[in-house]
mmCIF file of C-alpha atoms and ligand atoms in Angstrom:
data_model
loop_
_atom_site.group_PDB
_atom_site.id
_atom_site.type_symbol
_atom_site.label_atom_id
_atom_site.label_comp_id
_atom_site.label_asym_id
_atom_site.label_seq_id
_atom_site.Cartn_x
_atom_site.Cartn_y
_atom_site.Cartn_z
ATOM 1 C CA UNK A 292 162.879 -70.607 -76.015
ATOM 2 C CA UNK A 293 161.324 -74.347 -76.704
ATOM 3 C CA UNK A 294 164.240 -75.237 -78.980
ATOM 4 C CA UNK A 295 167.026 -74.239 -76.293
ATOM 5 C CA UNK A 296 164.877 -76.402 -73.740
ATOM 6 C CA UNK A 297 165.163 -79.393 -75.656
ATOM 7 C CA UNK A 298 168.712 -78.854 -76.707
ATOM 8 C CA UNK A 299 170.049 -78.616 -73.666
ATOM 9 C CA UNK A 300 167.440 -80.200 -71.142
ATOM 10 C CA UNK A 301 168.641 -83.268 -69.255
ATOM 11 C CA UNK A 302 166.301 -85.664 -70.322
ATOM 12 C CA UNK A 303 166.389 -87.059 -73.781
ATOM 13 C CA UNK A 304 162.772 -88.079 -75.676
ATOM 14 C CA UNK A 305 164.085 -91.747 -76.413
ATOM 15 C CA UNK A 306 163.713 -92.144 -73.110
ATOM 16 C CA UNK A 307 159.748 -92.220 -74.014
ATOM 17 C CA UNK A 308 158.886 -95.302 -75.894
ATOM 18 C CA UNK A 309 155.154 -95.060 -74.974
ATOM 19 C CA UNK A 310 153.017 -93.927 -77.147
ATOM 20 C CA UNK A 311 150.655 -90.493 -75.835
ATOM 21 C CA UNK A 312 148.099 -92.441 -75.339
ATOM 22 C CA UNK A 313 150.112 -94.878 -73.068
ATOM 23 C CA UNK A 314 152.044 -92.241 -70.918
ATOM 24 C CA UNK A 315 148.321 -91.591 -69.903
ATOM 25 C CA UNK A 316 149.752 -93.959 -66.965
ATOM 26 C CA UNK A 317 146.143 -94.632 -64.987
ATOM 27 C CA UNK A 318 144.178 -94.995 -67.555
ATOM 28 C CA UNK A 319 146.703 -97.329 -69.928
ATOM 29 C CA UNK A 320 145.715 -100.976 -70.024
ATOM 30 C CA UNK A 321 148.967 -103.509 -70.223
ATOM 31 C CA UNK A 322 147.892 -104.590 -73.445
ATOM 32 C CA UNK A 323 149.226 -101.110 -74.662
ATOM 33 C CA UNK A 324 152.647 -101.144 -73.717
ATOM 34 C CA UNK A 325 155.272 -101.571 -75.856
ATOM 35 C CA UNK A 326 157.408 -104.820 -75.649
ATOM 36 C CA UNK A 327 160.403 -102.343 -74.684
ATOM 37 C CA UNK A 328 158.736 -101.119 -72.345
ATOM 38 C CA UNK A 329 157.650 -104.224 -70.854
ATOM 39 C CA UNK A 330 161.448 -105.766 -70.645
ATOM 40 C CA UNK A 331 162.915 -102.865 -68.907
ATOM 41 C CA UNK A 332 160.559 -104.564 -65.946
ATOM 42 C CA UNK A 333 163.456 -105.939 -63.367
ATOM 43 C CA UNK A 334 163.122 -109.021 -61.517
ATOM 44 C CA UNK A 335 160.626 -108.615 -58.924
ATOM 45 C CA UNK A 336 159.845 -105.083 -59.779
ATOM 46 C CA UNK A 337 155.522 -104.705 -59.401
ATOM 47 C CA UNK A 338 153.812 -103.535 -62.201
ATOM 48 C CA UNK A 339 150.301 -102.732 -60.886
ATOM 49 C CA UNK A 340 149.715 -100.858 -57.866
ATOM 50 C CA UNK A 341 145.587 -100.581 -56.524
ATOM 51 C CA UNK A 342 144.501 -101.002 -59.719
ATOM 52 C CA UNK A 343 146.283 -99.219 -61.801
ATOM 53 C CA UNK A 344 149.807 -99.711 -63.806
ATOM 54 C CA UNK A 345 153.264 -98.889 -62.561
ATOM 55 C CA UNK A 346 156.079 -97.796 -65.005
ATOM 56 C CA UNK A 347 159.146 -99.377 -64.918
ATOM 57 C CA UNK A 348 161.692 -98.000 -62.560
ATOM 58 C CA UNK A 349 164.298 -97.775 -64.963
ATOM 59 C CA UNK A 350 164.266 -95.961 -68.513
ATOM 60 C CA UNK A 351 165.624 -97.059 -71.901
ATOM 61 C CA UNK A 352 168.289 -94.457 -71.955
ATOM 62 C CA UNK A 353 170.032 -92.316 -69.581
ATOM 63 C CA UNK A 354 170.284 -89.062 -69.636
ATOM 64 C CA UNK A 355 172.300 -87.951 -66.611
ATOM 65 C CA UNK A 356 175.185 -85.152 -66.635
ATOM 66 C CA UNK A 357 177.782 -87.638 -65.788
ATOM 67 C CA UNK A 358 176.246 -91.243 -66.874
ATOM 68 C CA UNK A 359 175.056 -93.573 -64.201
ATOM 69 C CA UNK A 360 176.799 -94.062 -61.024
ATOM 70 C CA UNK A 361 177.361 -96.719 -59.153
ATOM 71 C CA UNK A 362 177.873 -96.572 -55.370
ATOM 72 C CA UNK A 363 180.120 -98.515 -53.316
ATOM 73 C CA UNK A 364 177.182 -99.047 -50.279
ATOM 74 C CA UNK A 365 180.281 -99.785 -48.002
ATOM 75 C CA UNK A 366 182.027 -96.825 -48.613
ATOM 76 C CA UNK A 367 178.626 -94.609 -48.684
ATOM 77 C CA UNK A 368 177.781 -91.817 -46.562
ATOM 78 C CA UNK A 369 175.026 -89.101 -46.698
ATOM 79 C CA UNK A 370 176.295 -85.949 -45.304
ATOM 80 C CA UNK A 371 173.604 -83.448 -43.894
ATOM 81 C CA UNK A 372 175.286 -79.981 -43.005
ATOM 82 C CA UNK A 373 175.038 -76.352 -43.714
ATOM 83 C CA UNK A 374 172.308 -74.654 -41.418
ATOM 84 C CA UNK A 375 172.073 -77.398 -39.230
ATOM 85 C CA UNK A 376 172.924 -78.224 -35.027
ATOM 86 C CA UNK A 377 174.988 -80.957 -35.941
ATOM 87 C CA UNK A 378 176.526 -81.837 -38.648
ATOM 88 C CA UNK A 379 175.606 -85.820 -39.332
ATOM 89 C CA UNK A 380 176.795 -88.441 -41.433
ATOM 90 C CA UNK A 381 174.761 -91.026 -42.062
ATOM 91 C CA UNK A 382 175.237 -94.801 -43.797
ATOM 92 C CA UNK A 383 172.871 -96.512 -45.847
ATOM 93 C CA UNK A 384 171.580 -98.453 -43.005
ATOM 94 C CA UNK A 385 170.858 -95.693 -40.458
ATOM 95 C CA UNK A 386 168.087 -94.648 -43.101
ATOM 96 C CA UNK A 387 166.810 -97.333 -43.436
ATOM 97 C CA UNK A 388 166.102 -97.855 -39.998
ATOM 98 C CA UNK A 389 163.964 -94.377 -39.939
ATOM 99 C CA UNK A 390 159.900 -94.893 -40.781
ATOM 100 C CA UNK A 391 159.515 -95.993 -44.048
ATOM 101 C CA UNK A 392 156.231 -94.567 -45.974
ATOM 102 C CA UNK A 393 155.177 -95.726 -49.665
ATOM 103 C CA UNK A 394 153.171 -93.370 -52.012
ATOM 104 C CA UNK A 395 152.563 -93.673 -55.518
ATOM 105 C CA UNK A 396 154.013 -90.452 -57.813
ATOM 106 C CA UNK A 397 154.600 -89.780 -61.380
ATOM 107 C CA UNK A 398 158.357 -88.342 -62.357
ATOM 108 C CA UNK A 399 157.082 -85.547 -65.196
ATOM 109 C CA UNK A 400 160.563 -84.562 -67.023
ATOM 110 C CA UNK A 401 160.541 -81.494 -69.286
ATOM 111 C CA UNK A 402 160.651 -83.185 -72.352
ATOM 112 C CA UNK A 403 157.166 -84.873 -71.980
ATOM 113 C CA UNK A 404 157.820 -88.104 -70.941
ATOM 114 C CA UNK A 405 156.597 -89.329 -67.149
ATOM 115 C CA UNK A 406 157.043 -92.205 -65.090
ATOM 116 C CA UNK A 407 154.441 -93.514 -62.698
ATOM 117 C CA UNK A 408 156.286 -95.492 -60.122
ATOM 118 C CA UNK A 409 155.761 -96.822 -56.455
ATOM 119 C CA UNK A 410 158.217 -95.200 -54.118
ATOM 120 C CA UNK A 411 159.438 -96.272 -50.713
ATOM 121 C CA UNK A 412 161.769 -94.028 -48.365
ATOM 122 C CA UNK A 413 161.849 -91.667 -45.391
ATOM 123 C CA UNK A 414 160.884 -88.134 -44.663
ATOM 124 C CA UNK A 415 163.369 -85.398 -45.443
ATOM 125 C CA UNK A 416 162.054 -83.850 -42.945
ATOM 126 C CA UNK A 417 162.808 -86.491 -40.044
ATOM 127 C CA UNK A 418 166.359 -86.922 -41.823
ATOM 128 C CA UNK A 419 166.869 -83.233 -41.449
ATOM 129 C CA UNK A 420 165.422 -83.217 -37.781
ATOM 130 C CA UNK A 421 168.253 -85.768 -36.632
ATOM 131 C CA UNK A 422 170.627 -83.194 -37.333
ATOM 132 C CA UNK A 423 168.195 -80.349 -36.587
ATOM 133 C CA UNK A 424 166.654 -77.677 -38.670
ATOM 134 C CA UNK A 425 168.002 -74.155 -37.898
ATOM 135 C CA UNK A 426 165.870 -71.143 -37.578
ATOM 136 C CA UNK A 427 167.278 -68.985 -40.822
ATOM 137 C CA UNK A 428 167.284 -72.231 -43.091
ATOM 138 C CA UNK A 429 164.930 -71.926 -46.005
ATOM 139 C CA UNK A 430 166.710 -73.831 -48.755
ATOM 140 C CA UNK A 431 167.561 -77.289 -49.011
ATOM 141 C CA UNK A 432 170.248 -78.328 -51.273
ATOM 142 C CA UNK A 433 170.931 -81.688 -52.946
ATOM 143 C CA UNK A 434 174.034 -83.075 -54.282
ATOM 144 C CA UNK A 435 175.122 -86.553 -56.047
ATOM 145 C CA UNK A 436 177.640 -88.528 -56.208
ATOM 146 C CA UNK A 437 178.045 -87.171 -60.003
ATOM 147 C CA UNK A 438 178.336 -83.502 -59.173
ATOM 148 C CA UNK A 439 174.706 -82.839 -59.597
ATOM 149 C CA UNK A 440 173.436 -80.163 -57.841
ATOM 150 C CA UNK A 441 169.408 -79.193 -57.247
ATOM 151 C CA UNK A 442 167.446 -77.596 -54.383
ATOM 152 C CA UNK A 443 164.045 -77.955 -52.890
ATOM 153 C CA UNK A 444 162.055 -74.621 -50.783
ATOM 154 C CA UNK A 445 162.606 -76.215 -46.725
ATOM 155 C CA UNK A 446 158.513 -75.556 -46.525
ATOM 156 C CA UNK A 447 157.993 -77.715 -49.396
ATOM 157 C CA UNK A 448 159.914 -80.444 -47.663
ATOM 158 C CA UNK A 449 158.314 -80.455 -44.352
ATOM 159 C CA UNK A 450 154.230 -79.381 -45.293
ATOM 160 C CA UNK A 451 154.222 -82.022 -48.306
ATOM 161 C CA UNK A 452 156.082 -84.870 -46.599
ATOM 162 C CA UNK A 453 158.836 -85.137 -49.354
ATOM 163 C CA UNK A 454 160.222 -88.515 -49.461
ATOM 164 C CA UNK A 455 163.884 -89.805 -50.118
ATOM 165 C CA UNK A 456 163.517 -93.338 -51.804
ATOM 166 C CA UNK A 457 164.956 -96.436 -51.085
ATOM 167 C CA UNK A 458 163.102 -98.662 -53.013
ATOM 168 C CA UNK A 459 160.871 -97.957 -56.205
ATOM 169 C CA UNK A 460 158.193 -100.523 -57.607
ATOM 170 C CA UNK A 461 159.187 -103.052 -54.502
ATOM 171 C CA UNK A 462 162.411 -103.476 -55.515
ATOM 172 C CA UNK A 463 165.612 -101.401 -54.328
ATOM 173 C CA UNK A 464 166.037 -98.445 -55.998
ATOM 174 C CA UNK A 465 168.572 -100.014 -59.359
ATOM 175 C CA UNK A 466 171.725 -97.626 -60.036
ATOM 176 C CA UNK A 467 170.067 -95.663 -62.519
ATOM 177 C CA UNK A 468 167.530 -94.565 -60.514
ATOM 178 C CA UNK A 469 169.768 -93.543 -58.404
ATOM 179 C CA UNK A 470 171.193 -95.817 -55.723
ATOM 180 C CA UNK A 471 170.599 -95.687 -52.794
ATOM 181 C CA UNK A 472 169.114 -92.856 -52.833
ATOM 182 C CA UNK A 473 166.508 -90.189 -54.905
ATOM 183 C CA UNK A 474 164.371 -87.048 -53.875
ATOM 184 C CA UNK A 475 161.092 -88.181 -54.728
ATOM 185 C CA UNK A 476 160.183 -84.204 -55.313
ATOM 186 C CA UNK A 477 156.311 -84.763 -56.168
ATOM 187 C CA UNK A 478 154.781 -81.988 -58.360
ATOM 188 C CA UNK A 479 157.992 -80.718 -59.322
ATOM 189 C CA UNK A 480 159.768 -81.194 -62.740
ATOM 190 C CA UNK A 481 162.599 -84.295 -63.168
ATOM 191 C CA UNK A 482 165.274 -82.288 -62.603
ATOM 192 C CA UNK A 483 164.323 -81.323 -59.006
ATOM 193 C CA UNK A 484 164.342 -85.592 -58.059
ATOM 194 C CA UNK A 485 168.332 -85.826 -57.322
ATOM 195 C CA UNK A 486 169.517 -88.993 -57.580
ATOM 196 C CA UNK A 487 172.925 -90.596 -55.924
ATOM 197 C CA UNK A 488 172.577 -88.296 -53.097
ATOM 198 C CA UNK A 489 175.377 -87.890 -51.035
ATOM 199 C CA UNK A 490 174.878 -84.217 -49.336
ATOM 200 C CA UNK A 491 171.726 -82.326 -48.066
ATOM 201 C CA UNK A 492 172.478 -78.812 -46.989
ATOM 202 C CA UNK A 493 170.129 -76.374 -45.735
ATOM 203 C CA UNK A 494 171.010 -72.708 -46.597
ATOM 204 C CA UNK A 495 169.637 -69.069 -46.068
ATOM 205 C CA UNK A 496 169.668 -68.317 -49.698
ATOM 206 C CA UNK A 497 166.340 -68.311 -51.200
ATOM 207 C CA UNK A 498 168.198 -68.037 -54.880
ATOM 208 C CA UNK A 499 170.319 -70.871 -54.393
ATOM 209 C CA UNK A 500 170.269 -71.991 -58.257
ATOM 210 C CA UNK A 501 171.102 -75.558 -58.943
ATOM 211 C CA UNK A 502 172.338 -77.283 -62.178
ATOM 212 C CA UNK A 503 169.902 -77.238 -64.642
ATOM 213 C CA UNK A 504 168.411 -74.357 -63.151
ATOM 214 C CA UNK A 505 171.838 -72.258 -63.839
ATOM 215 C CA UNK A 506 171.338 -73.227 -67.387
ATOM 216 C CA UNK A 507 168.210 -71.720 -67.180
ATOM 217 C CA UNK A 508 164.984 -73.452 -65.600
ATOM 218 C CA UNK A 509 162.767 -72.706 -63.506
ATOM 219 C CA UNK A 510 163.924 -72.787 -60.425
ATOM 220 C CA UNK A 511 159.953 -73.302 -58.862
ATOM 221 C CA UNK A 512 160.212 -76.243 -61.154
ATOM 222 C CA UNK A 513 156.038 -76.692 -60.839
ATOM 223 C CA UNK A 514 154.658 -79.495 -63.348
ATOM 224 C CA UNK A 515 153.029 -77.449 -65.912
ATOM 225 C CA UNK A 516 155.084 -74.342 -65.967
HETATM 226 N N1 MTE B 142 172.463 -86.937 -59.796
HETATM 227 C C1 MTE B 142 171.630 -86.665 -60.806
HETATM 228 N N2 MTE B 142 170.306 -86.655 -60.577
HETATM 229 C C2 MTE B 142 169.447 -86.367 -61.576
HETATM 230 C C3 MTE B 142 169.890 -86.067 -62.887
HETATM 231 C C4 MTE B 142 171.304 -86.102 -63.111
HETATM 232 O O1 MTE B 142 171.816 -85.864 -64.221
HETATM 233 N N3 MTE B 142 172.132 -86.405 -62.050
HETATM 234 N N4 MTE B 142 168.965 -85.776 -63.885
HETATM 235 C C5 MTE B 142 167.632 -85.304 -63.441
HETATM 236 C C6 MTE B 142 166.613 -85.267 -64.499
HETATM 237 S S1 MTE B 142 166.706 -84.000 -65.653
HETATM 238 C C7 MTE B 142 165.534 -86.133 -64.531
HETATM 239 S S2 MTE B 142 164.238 -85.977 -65.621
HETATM 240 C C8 MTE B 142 165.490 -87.288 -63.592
HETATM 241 C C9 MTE B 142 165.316 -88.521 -64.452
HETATM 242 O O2 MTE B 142 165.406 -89.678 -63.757
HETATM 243 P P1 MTE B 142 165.313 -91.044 -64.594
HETATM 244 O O3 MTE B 142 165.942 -90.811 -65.952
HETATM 245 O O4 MTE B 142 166.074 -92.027 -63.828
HETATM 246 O O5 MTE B 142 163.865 -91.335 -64.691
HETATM 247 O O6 MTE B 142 166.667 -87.387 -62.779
HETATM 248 C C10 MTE B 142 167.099 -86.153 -62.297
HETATM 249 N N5 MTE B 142 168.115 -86.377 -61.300
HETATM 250 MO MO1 MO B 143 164.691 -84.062 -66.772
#
């Protein structure tokens, strides 16, 4: 079971040039990163945050089911349909006019690697309200711009506040973390945090299995499991 998860998990381990002791995140002091590490830092990107260090925003490799993408902001739109009042198609702007709220999480992906990174974006939940939430909708379903499918419980959405992020480590989100947008999916596992959204669609179906979880992960996704 271990060897099929690393053959065919998303997320490749060269993607983790920190050393264990480093990917401790909180506790690592700069003087312990690698020089790697260090350069994938973009231009005004913020490394410390209260204190403690910040991972870059971007990794060394990519590991997505389709390679990066790169929007065309003009021609974006995120679509929000399904179980919904209206259906509503937003730009990149009308989000960005929503409240904004910044919190401090750490992407774990299943291989072992994590990235501690400030993220800045809007509720789901007041996205979803705009186009209003109905009453038999339990799942919420992500897709990307690269055919990437993955799906979040509704409840988890609205009691923890899950944020879709504009902007990581004060800078905009950069295309490979997924421009404009990522599900910043806190406590769950990498593959849950969609990136290049285009389409959030609530659905009835409690079983709704997205693409890595097809191929066979959990579909709870909880860090640890
Ligand atoms: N659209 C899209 N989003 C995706 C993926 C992908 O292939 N396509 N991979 C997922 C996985 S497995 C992980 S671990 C995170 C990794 O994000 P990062 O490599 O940019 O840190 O993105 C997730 N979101
Ligand atoms: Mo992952």
């Amino acid at each position: 079971m271990i060897l099929v998860f690393l053959l065919t998990s998303g997320c490749s381990t060269e993607k983790n040039d920190l050393s264990a002791d480093d990917t401790q995140g909180i506790a690592a002091d700069v003087d312990q990163i690698s020089a790697a590490t260090i350069s994938r830092y973009r231009e005004g990107e913020i490394k410390e945050y209260m204190g403690s260090r910040l991972d870059p925003a971007v990794g060394p490799a990519d590991n997505s089911i389709n390679g990066i993408q790169y929007i065309d902001i003009d021609a974006y739109n995120l679509k929000i349909d399904g179980l919904v009042d209206t259906e509503t198609i937003f730009d990149y702007e009308d989000i960005l006019k929503l409240d904004s709220y910044e919190r401090k999480i750490t992407l774990y992906c299943v291989e072992g690697w994590q990235a501690t990174i400030l993220w800045k974006g809007v509720l789901i939940k007041d996205i979803l309200d705009l186009a209003g939430i109905q009453d038999q909708a339990v799942t919420v379903i992500f897709r990307s711009e690269d055919g990437y499918t993955t799906s979040l419980p509704l409840d988890d959405i609205i009691a923890r506040e899950l944020i879709l992020a504009y902007e990581a480590n004060g800078i905009v989100l950069p295309p490979e973390m997924g421009y404009p947008f990522i599900v910043v999916a806190e406590d769950k596992l990498g593959y849950k945090w969609a990136r290049w959204v285009t389409e959030i669609r609530l659905s009835d179906d409690p079983s709704y299995l997205g693409f890595w979880e097809q191929r066979g992960f959990s579909n709870s996704a909880d860090i640890g499991e």
